[in-house]
Amino acid sequence: MEKTLRGVGVSHGVAIGQVRHMGTAVLEPPATQIPTEDAPREQARAQAAVEAVAADLVARGNLAGGEAQAVLEAQALMAQDPELMADVSRRIAVGSSAERGVYDAFAAYRALLASAGEYLAGRVADLDDVRNRIVARLLGVPMPGVPDSDEPYVLFARDLAPADTALLDPTLVLGFVTEEGGPTSHSAILARAMGVPAVVALPGAIEVAEGTVVAVDGSSGDVLLEPSQEKQDELRAAAAARKAALAASSGPGQTSDGHRVPLLANVGGPADVPAALENGAEGVGLFRTEFLFLDDSAKAPSAEKQVEAYRKVLEAFPEGRVVVRVLDAGADKPLDFLTPADEPNPALGVRGLRTLLEHPEVLRTQLRSLAKAAEGLPVHLEVMAPMVADRKDAKDFAAACREAGLDAKFGAMVEIPSAALRARSILQEVEFLSLGTNDLAQYTFAADRQVGALARLQDPWQPALLDLVAAAADAARVSGKSCGVCGEAAADPLLAVVLTGLGVTSLSMGAASIPYVRTTLAKYTLAQCRRAAEAARAADSAEEARAAAQQVLSGE
Ligand code: PEP
Ligand code: MG
């Protein structure tokens, strides 16, 4: 029976496919004692699970080929390590269940590896993955992490962390649906970066059965369960017609009377560059460098690795503008080697620029790597700091950039209300502002961006947020400097019109949204954008602001 669930649509388009759930971390099996006579049966269960997991890893390696195959084969060998298996058997003989025996034997081996120097310590994550797979198999629960599927699927999850999503195969993921997360969560950001439809904050998402066919409408937020063939055909035809109309749009971002608003792409690394170019991005407005740090959250990537990744992005935009954000660790993007583990409230703790000022060596390496990467390239490099709170933060960041010998413009992200309110004083130290409306909404409304139930307060149409955008844009205009938006607000075509009316000078978004924003912006004059902005700011709620802007634009 067809049934519709409704969440918040955060990435346009329609995806139709089968549901696959993101497996959650494996729980610790209970430490109950088993009777001695059960030991042989439990040992056989453990042995069978180990063999099945090893065979599965080898099979997946054969499919993947290349470097991935070597890694998966090494994991398969790990699973079958005779000493490890002997330890599992010993533990079962003295009363452990198969799953508990595996869990404890791997924990002991893990401790050994972790203390055995850098190379072996690096294998700990692989070992944990093998253990989780065996324990999940024994417990009969889904494999942890990204689904093992060779067929395309719609990924359902409670929420997605950047570390999970780094492992997704973009050719298999048709779309995302999450139970938690608001319009600015990482699930939403990643879906836009990948150009796949997504719905977040969907109550009941984790209860939808594995394998159910769903149609996800990333614009309306509707998720249809078991849609009829007729309905599927109708949705596909409408999505294709819309896509074709958008594909015809090209050229720089501007209003119908020629007021230029460069449309830039948000990228997480070189892998996102092709989509940015395909969608006609005029440059990069936000290069989230923390994705480079996620491969191994135990240490910073080497300078060489950083230079290589930065250069690939910079080379792709000759003569263009590329705004690189220095590492934004902490809160929703924790890194083991930098983020304090015991903060009572990480979103209000040492994160973003605060972390970098406490670890100047990490900032220095990053800035020097950027300087090196840009050497000899005609690109317009701009570097900005996340989570700037006041003039002192901006001053310290600019000083670090100068000290690193960076030939670039230095800027500050406006993500904290204090920075928007005192933008003029921050602009005494830096040359541009970039509004991170995701965090700015979070801090303005005291509403965690990861919590689905608070999606209403994360809505970037909230008039209080628009007031702060206006304050920052006004300060930049008076100072003769630029003020872009790189938060997810820029990806909403109608809101992009309002932001332009508020005086924002560039819009940066997941590449797939660029054609939508370009076509909508080109329909209105700057004067219309300003009137829509005024009407939105005069409203009392996000819904009213949206309706008021729509009315102004359609009535003229
Ligand atoms: C923001 O906060 O709006 C932003 C662009 O940064 P991130 O989403 O990476 O925190
Ligand atoms: Mg932010």
Coordinates of C-alpha atoms and ligand atoms in Angstrom, one line a residue:
M1 CA 0.0 0.0 0.0
E2 CA 1.3 3.4 -1.0
K3 CA 2.0 5.6 2.1
T4 CA 3.7 9.0 2.3
L5 CA 6.0 10.2 5.1
R6 CA 7.0 13.8 5.3
G7 CA 10.3 15.3 6.3
V8 CA 12.3 18.3 5.3
G9 CA 13.5 18.3 1.6
V10 CA 17.1 19.5 1.5
S11 CA 18.5 18.5 -1.8
H12 CA 16.4 18.7 -5.0
G13 CA 15.4 15.9 -7.3
V14 CA 13.6 12.6 -7.1
A15 CA 15.2 9.3 -6.2
I16 CA 13.4 5.9 -6.6
G17 CA 15.0 2.8 -5.3
Q18 CA 15.2 0.2 -2.5
V19 CA 15.9 1.2 1.1
R20 CA 19.3 0.2 2.6
H21 CA 20.0 1.2 6.2
M22 CA 23.3 2.5 7.5
G23 CA 24.3 -0.2 10.1
T24 CA 24.9 1.3 13.5
A25 CA 27.9 0.6 15.6
V26 CA 27.8 -2.9 17.1
L27 CA 26.8 -3.0 20.7
E28 CA 28.9 -4.8 23.3
P29 CA 27.6 -8.4 23.6
P30 CA 26.4 -9.3 27.1
A31 CA 29.0 -11.0 29.3
T32 CA 26.7 -13.8 30.5
Q33 CA 28.3 -17.2 31.3
I34 CA 27.4 -20.1 29.0
P35 CA 27.3 -23.7 30.3
T36 CA 30.5 -25.7 29.5
E37 CA 28.5 -28.2 27.3
D38 CA 27.6 -25.4 25.0
A39 CA 31.3 -24.5 24.3
P40 CA 31.8 -26.7 21.2
R41 CA 28.6 -25.3 19.6
E42 CA 29.7 -21.7 20.3
Q43 CA 33.2 -22.4 19.0
A44 CA 31.7 -23.7 15.8
R45 CA 29.5 -20.6 15.5
A46 CA 32.5 -18.3 16.0
Q47 CA 34.5 -20.3 13.4
A48 CA 31.7 -20.2 10.9
A49 CA 31.2 -16.4 11.3
V50 CA 34.9 -15.7 10.9
E51 CA 35.0 -17.8 7.7
A52 CA 31.9 -16.1 6.3
V53 CA 33.3 -12.6 7.1
A54 CA 36.7 -13.4 5.6
A55 CA 35.1 -14.9 2.4
D56 CA 32.9 -11.8 2.1
L57 CA 35.8 -9.5 2.4
V58 CA 37.7 -11.4 -0.2
A59 CA 34.7 -11.3 -2.6
R60 CA 34.3 -7.6 -2.1
G61 CA 38.0 -7.1 -2.7
N62 CA 37.7 -9.0 -6.0
L63 CA 34.9 -6.7 -7.1
A64 CA 36.7 -3.5 -6.0
G65 CA 40.2 -4.3 -7.4
G66 CA 43.2 -2.0 -7.0
E67 CA 44.2 -0.6 -3.6
A68 CA 40.9 -1.5 -2.0
Q69 CA 41.4 -5.1 -2.8
A70 CA 44.7 -5.2 -1.0
V71 CA 43.1 -3.6 2.1
L72 CA 40.2 -6.0 2.1
E73 CA 42.4 -9.0 1.7
A74 CA 44.6 -7.9 4.5
Q75 CA 41.4 -7.6 6.6
A76 CA 40.3 -11.1 5.6
L77 CA 43.7 -12.4 6.8
M78 CA 43.3 -10.5 10.1
A79 CA 40.0 -12.2 10.7
Q80 CA 41.5 -15.6 10.3
D81 CA 44.6 -15.0 12.3
P82 CA 45.3 -18.4 14.0
E83 CA 46.4 -16.9 17.3
L84 CA 43.4 -14.7 17.5
M85 CA 41.1 -17.6 16.8
A86 CA 42.9 -19.7 19.5
D87 CA 42.2 -16.9 21.9
V88 CA 38.5 -16.8 20.9
S89 CA 38.3 -20.6 21.5
R90 CA 40.0 -20.3 24.9
R91 CA 37.6 -17.6 26.0
I92 CA 34.6 -19.7 24.9
A93 CA 36.0 -22.8 26.7
V94 CA 35.8 -20.8 30.0
G95 CA 32.2 -19.6 29.6
S96 CA 32.1 -16.8 26.9
S97 CA 29.4 -16.9 24.2
A98 CA 30.8 -16.8 20.6
E99 CA 30.1 -13.1 20.2
R100 CA 31.6 -12.2 23.6
G101 CA 34.6 -14.4 23.0
V102 CA 35.3 -12.6 19.6
Y103 CA 34.6 -9.2 21.2
D104 CA 37.1 -9.8 24.1
A105 CA 39.8 -11.5 22.0
F106 CA 39.8 -8.7 19.5
A107 CA 39.9 -6.1 22.3
A108 CA 43.1 -7.7 23.7
Y109 CA 44.7 -7.8 20.3
R110 CA 43.6 -4.2 19.7
A111 CA 45.4 -3.1 22.9
L112 CA 48.5 -4.8 21.7
L113 CA 48.4 -3.2 18.2
A114 CA 47.6 0.2 19.6
S115 CA 50.8 0.2 21.7
A116 CA 53.0 -1.2 19.0
G117 CA 54.1 1.9 17.2
E118 CA 52.7 4.1 14.5
Y119 CA 52.3 1.6 11.6
L120 CA 50.5 -1.1 13.6
A121 CA 48.4 1.5 15.5
G122 CA 47.1 2.6 12.1
R123 CA 45.7 -0.9 11.6
V124 CA 43.4 -0.6 14.7
A125 CA 40.5 0.8 12.7
D126 CA 40.7 -2.1 10.2
L127 CA 40.8 -4.6 13.1
D128 CA 37.7 -2.9 14.7
D129 CA 35.9 -3.2 11.4
V130 CA 36.6 -6.9 11.2
R131 CA 35.5 -7.4 14.8
N132 CA 32.3 -5.5 14.2
R133 CA 31.5 -7.6 11.1
I134 CA 32.0 -10.9 12.9
V135 CA 30.0 -9.8 16.0
A136 CA 27.2 -8.3 13.8
R137 CA 27.0 -11.6 12.0
L138 CA 26.8 -13.6 15.2
L139 CA 24.2 -11.3 16.6
G140 CA 22.2 -11.3 13.4
V141 CA 22.1 -7.5 13.1
P142 CA 23.0 -5.4 10.0
M143 CA 26.7 -5.0 9.2
P144 CA 27.9 -1.7 10.7
G145 CA 28.7 1.2 8.5
V146 CA 27.9 1.8 4.9
P147 CA 25.6 -0.9 3.4
D148 CA 27.3 -3.7 1.5
S149 CA 25.4 -3.5 -1.8
D150 CA 26.3 -3.9 -5.4
E151 CA 22.9 -2.4 -6.5
P152 CA 22.0 1.3 -6.3
Y153 CA 20.0 2.1 -3.2
V154 CA 18.4 4.9 -1.1
L155 CA 20.4 5.3 2.1
F156 CA 18.4 5.5 5.3
A157 CA 20.1 6.4 8.5
R158 CA 19.5 8.1 11.8
D159 CA 22.0 10.7 10.7
L160 CA 25.3 10.7 8.8
A161 CA 28.6 11.8 10.2
P162 CA 31.3 13.1 7.9
A163 CA 33.5 10.0 8.7
D164 CA 30.7 7.6 7.6
T165 CA 30.0 9.5 4.4
A166 CA 33.6 9.5 3.3
L167 CA 33.2 5.7 2.7
L168 CA 30.1 6.0 0.5
D169 CA 30.3 4.9 -3.1
P170 CA 28.6 7.8 -5.0
T171 CA 27.7 5.6 -7.9
L172 CA 25.5 3.5 -5.7
V173 CA 23.7 6.1 -3.6
L174 CA 20.5 7.3 -5.2
G175 CA 19.5 9.5 -2.4
F176 CA 19.5 10.0 1.4
V177 CA 16.8 9.9 4.0
T178 CA 17.6 10.6 7.7
E179 CA 15.6 10.5 10.9
E180 CA 17.6 13.3 12.5
G181 CA 19.5 16.2 11.0
G182 CA 18.2 19.6 9.9
P183 CA 18.6 21.5 6.7
T184 CA 22.2 22.3 7.6
S185 CA 23.3 18.9 8.9
H186 CA 26.1 17.1 7.2
S187 CA 23.7 14.6 5.6
A188 CA 22.1 17.6 3.8
I189 CA 25.5 19.1 2.8
L190 CA 26.8 15.8 1.5
A191 CA 23.7 15.1 -0.5
R192 CA 24.0 18.5 -2.2
A193 CA 27.7 17.9 -2.9
M194 CA 26.9 14.5 -4.5
G195 CA 23.9 16.0 -6.3
V196 CA 21.5 13.4 -5.0
P197 CA 18.0 14.1 -3.6
A198 CA 17.7 14.1 0.2
V199 CA 15.1 14.4 2.9
V200 CA 16.1 14.9 6.6
A201 CA 14.2 15.0 9.9
L202 CA 11.8 12.3 8.7
P203 CA 10.1 10.8 11.7
G204 CA 10.0 7.0 11.4
A205 CA 12.8 6.8 8.9
I206 CA 14.8 4.1 10.8
E207 CA 11.7 1.9 11.0
V208 CA 11.2 1.7 7.3
A209 CA 11.9 -2.0 6.3
E210 CA 15.1 -2.8 4.5
G211 CA 14.3 -3.4 0.8
T212 CA 11.2 -1.3 0.7
V213 CA 10.9 0.6 -2.6
V214 CA 10.6 4.4 -1.9
A215 CA 10.3 7.5 -4.0
V216 CA 12.2 10.4 -2.3
D217 CA 11.2 14.0 -3.4
G218 CA 14.1 16.2 -2.2
S219 CA 12.1 19.4 -2.9
S220 CA 8.8 18.7 -1.1
G221 CA 10.3 16.4 1.6
D222 CA 7.8 13.6 0.7
V223 CA 8.9 10.0 0.9
L224 CA 6.5 7.6 -0.8
L225 CA 6.6 4.0 0.4
E226 CA 5.9 1.4 -2.2
P227 CA 4.7 3.8 -4.9
S228 CA 2.8 2.3 -7.8
Q229 CA 4.6 1.8 -11.2
E230 CA 2.4 4.6 -12.6
K231 CA 3.4 7.0 -9.8
Q232 CA 7.1 6.1 -10.3
D233 CA 6.8 6.8 -14.0
E234 CA 5.1 10.1 -13.4
L235 CA 7.7 11.3 -10.9
R236 CA 10.6 10.2 -13.1
A237 CA 9.1 12.1 -16.1
A238 CA 8.6 15.3 -14.1
A239 CA 12.2 15.1 -12.7
A240 CA 13.7 14.6 -16.1
A241 CA 11.8 17.5 -17.6
R242 CA 13.0 19.8 -14.8
K243 CA 16.5 18.6 -15.1
A244 CA 16.5 19.3 -18.9
A245 CA 15.2 22.8 -18.3
L246 CA 18.0 23.5 -15.8
A247 CA 20.7 22.0 -17.9
A248 CA 19.9 24.7 -20.5
S249 CA 20.9 27.4 -18.0
S250 CA 24.4 28.7 -18.2
G251 CA 26.6 31.8 -17.7
P252 CA 27.5 33.9 -14.7
G253 CA 25.1 34.6 -11.8
Q254 CA 23.2 37.8 -12.2
T255 CA 19.8 39.4 -11.8
S256 CA 17.7 40.2 -14.9
D257 CA 19.1 43.7 -14.9
G258 CA 22.7 42.5 -14.9
H259 CA 23.6 42.9 -11.2
R260 CA 26.4 40.3 -10.8
V261 CA 26.3 37.8 -8.0
P262 CA 29.0 35.2 -8.6
L263 CA 27.8 31.6 -8.1
L264 CA 30.5 29.5 -6.4
A265 CA 30.7 25.9 -5.3
N266 CA 31.2 24.4 -1.9
V267 CA 33.7 21.5 -2.2
G268 CA 35.3 19.1 0.2
G269 CA 38.2 18.2 -2.0
P270 CA 39.4 17.4 -5.5
A271 CA 36.6 14.8 -6.0
D272 CA 34.0 17.6 -5.9
V273 CA 35.6 19.6 -8.7
P274 CA 34.1 17.9 -11.7
A275 CA 30.6 18.6 -10.5
A276 CA 31.5 22.2 -9.8
L277 CA 32.8 22.7 -13.3
E278 CA 29.9 20.8 -14.9
N279 CA 27.4 23.1 -13.1
G280 CA 29.2 26.2 -14.2
A281 CA 30.6 27.3 -10.8
E282 CA 32.5 30.6 -11.2
G283 CA 35.0 29.4 -8.5
V284 CA 34.9 27.9 -5.0
G285 CA 33.3 29.8 -2.2
L286 CA 34.0 27.2 0.5
F287 CA 36.6 24.5 0.4
R288 CA 35.9 22.5 3.6
T289 CA 39.4 21.3 4.2
E290 CA 38.4 19.1 7.2
F291 CA 37.5 16.3 4.8
L292 CA 41.3 15.9 4.2
F293 CA 41.7 15.3 7.9
L294 CA 39.1 12.6 8.2
D295 CA 41.1 9.7 6.7
D296 CA 43.0 9.3 9.9
S297 CA 41.6 11.4 12.7
A298 CA 44.6 10.4 14.9
K299 CA 46.9 12.9 13.2
A300 CA 47.1 15.7 10.7
P301 CA 47.7 14.9 7.0
S302 CA 51.2 15.5 5.9
A303 CA 52.2 18.8 4.3
E304 CA 52.8 16.9 1.0
K305 CA 49.3 15.4 1.0
Q306 CA 47.8 18.8 1.8
V307 CA 49.7 20.5 -1.0
E308 CA 48.6 17.9 -3.5
A309 CA 44.9 18.2 -2.6
Y310 CA 44.9 22.0 -2.5
R311 CA 46.7 22.3 -5.8
K312 CA 44.2 20.0 -7.6
V313 CA 41.4 22.3 -6.5
L314 CA 43.3 25.5 -7.3
E315 CA 44.4 24.3 -10.7
A316 CA 40.8 23.7 -11.7
F317 CA 39.8 27.3 -11.5
P318 CA 42.5 29.3 -13.4
E319 CA 41.8 33.0 -13.0
G320 CA 38.9 32.0 -10.7
R321 CA 38.3 32.7 -7.1
V322 CA 38.9 29.9 -4.6
V323 CA 38.1 30.5 -0.9
V324 CA 39.7 27.9 1.3
R325 CA 38.5 27.5 4.9
V326 CA 41.2 26.4 7.3
L327 CA 40.4 23.4 9.4
D328 CA 37.1 23.5 11.2
A329 CA 37.5 20.8 13.8
G330 CA 35.3 20.2 16.8
A331 CA 31.6 19.9 17.6
D332 CA 30.0 18.1 14.6
K333 CA 33.4 17.5 13.1
P334 CA 35.6 16.1 15.9
L335 CA 39.1 15.0 15.3
D336 CA 40.8 12.7 17.8
F337 CA 44.1 14.5 17.9
L338 CA 42.7 18.0 18.3
T339 CA 39.2 17.9 19.9
P340 CA 39.0 17.7 23.6
A341 CA 37.1 14.5 24.6
D342 CA 35.5 15.8 27.7
E343 CA 33.9 19.1 26.8
P344 CA 30.4 19.4 28.4
N345 CA 29.1 21.2 25.3
P346 CA 31.4 20.8 22.3
A347 CA 29.4 23.2 20.1
L348 CA 30.2 26.0 22.6
G349 CA 33.7 24.7 23.2
V350 CA 37.1 24.8 21.7
R351 CA 36.3 24.3 18.0
G352 CA 37.1 26.0 14.6
L353 CA 39.6 28.8 14.9
R354 CA 39.8 28.4 18.6
T355 CA 41.3 24.9 18.1
L356 CA 43.8 26.2 15.6
L357 CA 44.9 29.1 17.8
E358 CA 45.6 26.4 20.5
H359 CA 47.5 24.3 18.0
P360 CA 49.4 26.9 15.9
E361 CA 51.5 24.2 14.3
V362 CA 48.5 22.7 12.6
L363 CA 47.4 26.1 11.3
R364 CA 51.0 27.0 10.2
T365 CA 51.3 23.7 8.2
Q366 CA 48.0 24.3 6.6
L367 CA 48.7 27.9 5.6
R368 CA 52.2 27.0 4.3
S369 CA 50.8 24.1 2.3
L370 CA 48.3 26.5 0.8
A371 CA 51.0 29.0 -0.1
K372 CA 53.0 26.2 -1.7
A373 CA 50.0 24.8 -3.6
A374 CA 49.2 28.2 -5.1
E375 CA 52.7 29.0 -6.2
G376 CA 52.8 30.0 -9.9
L377 CA 49.0 29.6 -10.4
P378 CA 47.0 32.6 -11.6
V379 CA 44.1 31.6 -9.2
H380 CA 42.7 34.2 -6.8
L381 CA 43.3 32.4 -3.5
E382 CA 41.4 33.6 -0.5
V383 CA 41.7 32.0 3.0
M384 CA 39.2 32.3 5.7
A385 CA 38.8 31.2 9.3
P386 CA 35.7 29.4 10.8
M387 CA 34.0 30.5 14.0
V388 CA 35.5 34.0 14.3
A389 CA 33.9 35.6 17.3
D390 CA 35.4 39.0 17.5
R391 CA 38.1 41.4 16.3
K392 CA 40.8 39.7 18.3
D393 CA 40.1 36.3 16.6
A394 CA 40.2 38.0 13.2
K395 CA 43.5 39.8 14.1
D396 CA 45.1 36.6 15.3
F397 CA 44.1 34.7 12.1
A398 CA 45.3 37.5 9.8
A399 CA 48.7 37.5 11.7
A400 CA 49.1 33.8 11.3
C401 CA 48.4 34.1 7.5
R402 CA 51.0 36.9 7.2
E403 CA 53.5 35.0 9.2
A404 CA 53.1 32.0 6.9
G405 CA 53.9 34.2 3.9
L406 CA 50.6 33.6 2.3
D407 CA 49.9 35.7 -0.8
A408 CA 46.1 35.7 -0.5
K409 CA 43.1 37.6 0.8
F410 CA 42.3 36.8 4.4
G411 CA 38.7 36.6 5.5
A412 CA 36.4 35.7 8.4
M413 CA 33.4 33.5 8.5
V414 CA 30.4 35.0 10.2
E415 CA 28.9 32.0 12.1
I416 CA 28.4 33.5 15.5
P417 CA 25.9 36.3 16.1
S418 CA 28.6 38.5 17.8
A419 CA 30.5 38.5 14.5
A420 CA 27.5 39.6 12.5
L421 CA 26.7 42.3 15.1
R422 CA 30.2 43.6 15.1
A423 CA 31.1 42.9 11.5
R424 CA 32.6 46.4 11.0
S425 CA 35.2 45.9 13.7
I426 CA 36.1 42.5 12.3
L427 CA 36.5 44.1 8.9
Q428 CA 39.3 46.2 10.3
E429 CA 41.4 43.1 10.3
V430 CA 40.3 41.1 7.3
E431 CA 39.4 41.7 3.7
F432 CA 36.1 39.8 3.3
L433 CA 33.3 38.1 5.1
S434 CA 31.6 34.9 4.4
L435 CA 28.3 34.0 6.2
G436 CA 28.2 30.5 7.4
T437 CA 24.4 30.5 7.9
N438 CA 24.3 26.9 9.1
D439 CA 26.2 27.6 12.3
L440 CA 24.8 31.2 12.4
A441 CA 21.3 29.7 12.7
Q442 CA 22.4 27.2 15.3
Y443 CA 23.9 29.8 17.5
T444 CA 21.2 32.4 16.9
F445 CA 18.4 30.0 17.9
A446 CA 20.4 27.9 20.4
A447 CA 19.2 25.0 18.3
D448 CA 21.6 22.1 17.6
R449 CA 21.9 21.6 13.9
Q450 CA 22.0 17.9 14.3
V451 CA 18.7 17.6 16.0
G452 CA 15.8 16.8 13.6
A453 CA 13.1 18.0 16.0
L454 CA 14.6 21.5 15.9
A455 CA 14.6 21.8 12.1
R456 CA 12.0 24.6 12.4
L457 CA 14.6 26.8 14.1
Q458 CA 17.3 25.9 11.6
D459 CA 15.2 27.2 8.8
P460 CA 17.4 29.9 7.1
W461 CA 14.2 31.9 6.3
Q462 CA 13.9 32.9 10.0
P463 CA 13.7 36.7 10.0
A464 CA 16.2 36.9 12.9
L465 CA 18.8 35.2 10.8
L466 CA 18.0 37.5 7.9
D467 CA 18.6 40.5 10.2
L468 CA 22.0 39.2 11.0
V469 CA 22.8 38.6 7.3
A470 CA 21.7 42.2 6.6
A471 CA 23.9 43.5 9.5
A472 CA 27.0 41.8 8.1
A473 CA 26.3 42.7 4.4
D474 CA 25.7 46.4 5.4
A475 CA 29.0 46.5 7.3
A476 CA 30.9 45.0 4.3
R477 CA 29.3 47.5 1.9
V478 CA 30.2 50.5 4.1
S479 CA 33.8 49.1 4.4
G480 CA 34.0 48.6 0.6
K481 CA 34.6 44.8 1.1
S482 CA 32.7 41.7 0.0
C483 CA 30.3 39.5 2.0
G484 CA 29.2 36.2 0.5
V485 CA 27.1 33.4 1.8
C486 CA 28.5 29.9 1.9
G487 CA 26.0 28.2 4.2
E488 CA 23.1 26.1 2.9
A489 CA 20.9 29.2 2.7
A490 CA 22.5 30.0 -0.6
A491 CA 21.3 26.8 -2.2
D492 CA 17.6 27.8 -1.8
P493 CA 16.8 29.6 -5.1
L494 CA 14.1 31.9 -3.6
L495 CA 16.2 32.7 -0.6
A496 CA 19.2 33.4 -2.9
V497 CA 17.0 36.2 -4.4
V498 CA 16.4 37.5 -0.9
L499 CA 20.0 37.3 0.1
T500 CA 20.9 39.3 -3.0
G501 CA 18.4 41.9 -2.0
L502 CA 20.0 42.0 1.5
G503 CA 23.3 43.0 -0.2
V504 CA 25.2 39.7 -0.2
T505 CA 27.9 39.8 -2.9
S506 CA 28.3 36.1 -3.8
L507 CA 26.5 32.8 -3.2
S508 CA 28.3 29.5 -2.6
M509 CA 26.5 26.1 -2.5
G510 CA 26.7 22.4 -3.3
A511 CA 27.3 22.4 -7.1
A512 CA 24.1 20.7 -8.0
S513 CA 22.1 23.7 -6.7
I514 CA 23.9 26.2 -8.9
P515 CA 21.6 25.8 -12.0
Y516 CA 18.5 26.2 -9.8
V517 CA 19.8 29.4 -8.2
R518 CA 21.1 30.8 -11.5
T519 CA 17.7 30.4 -13.3
T520 CA 15.7 31.9 -10.4
L521 CA 18.0 34.8 -9.8
A522 CA 17.9 35.7 -13.5
K523 CA 14.2 36.2 -13.4
Y524 CA 14.3 39.3 -11.1
T525 CA 15.8 42.8 -11.0
L526 CA 17.9 43.9 -8.2
A527 CA 15.1 46.3 -7.1
Q528 CA 12.7 43.3 -6.9
C529 CA 15.3 41.3 -4.9
R530 CA 15.5 44.2 -2.4
R531 CA 11.7 44.4 -2.1
A532 CA 11.5 40.7 -1.5
A533 CA 14.2 41.0 1.2
E534 CA 12.4 43.8 2.9
A535 CA 9.1 41.8 2.9
A536 CA 10.9 38.7 4.3
R537 CA 12.5 40.7 7.1
A538 CA 9.2 42.3 8.0
A539 CA 7.7 38.8 8.7
D540 CA 7.4 37.1 12.0
S541 CA 8.3 33.6 11.1
A542 CA 10.2 31.6 8.5
E543 CA 6.9 30.5 6.7
E544 CA 5.6 34.0 6.6
A545 CA 9.0 35.3 5.3
R546 CA 9.0 32.8 2.5
A547 CA 5.3 33.5 1.6
A548 CA 5.9 37.3 1.8
A549 CA 8.9 37.1 -0.6
Q550 CA 7.0 34.8 -2.9
Q551 CA 4.1 37.2 -3.0
V552 CA 6.3 40.3 -3.7
L553 CA 8.0 38.4 -6.6
S554 CA 4.9 36.9 -8.1
G555 CA 2.8 40.1 -7.8
E556 CA 5.1 42.3 -9.8
Ligands
PEP1 C1 28.2 27.1 8.1 O1 28.2 26.9 9.3 O2 27.2 27.7 7.5 C2 29.2 26.6 7.2 C3 29.3 26.9 5.9 O3 30.2 25.7 7.7 P1 29.9 24.2 8.1 O4 28.5 23.8 7.5 O5 30.9 23.4 7.5 O6 29.9 24.2 9.6
MG2 MG 30.1 26.2 10.2

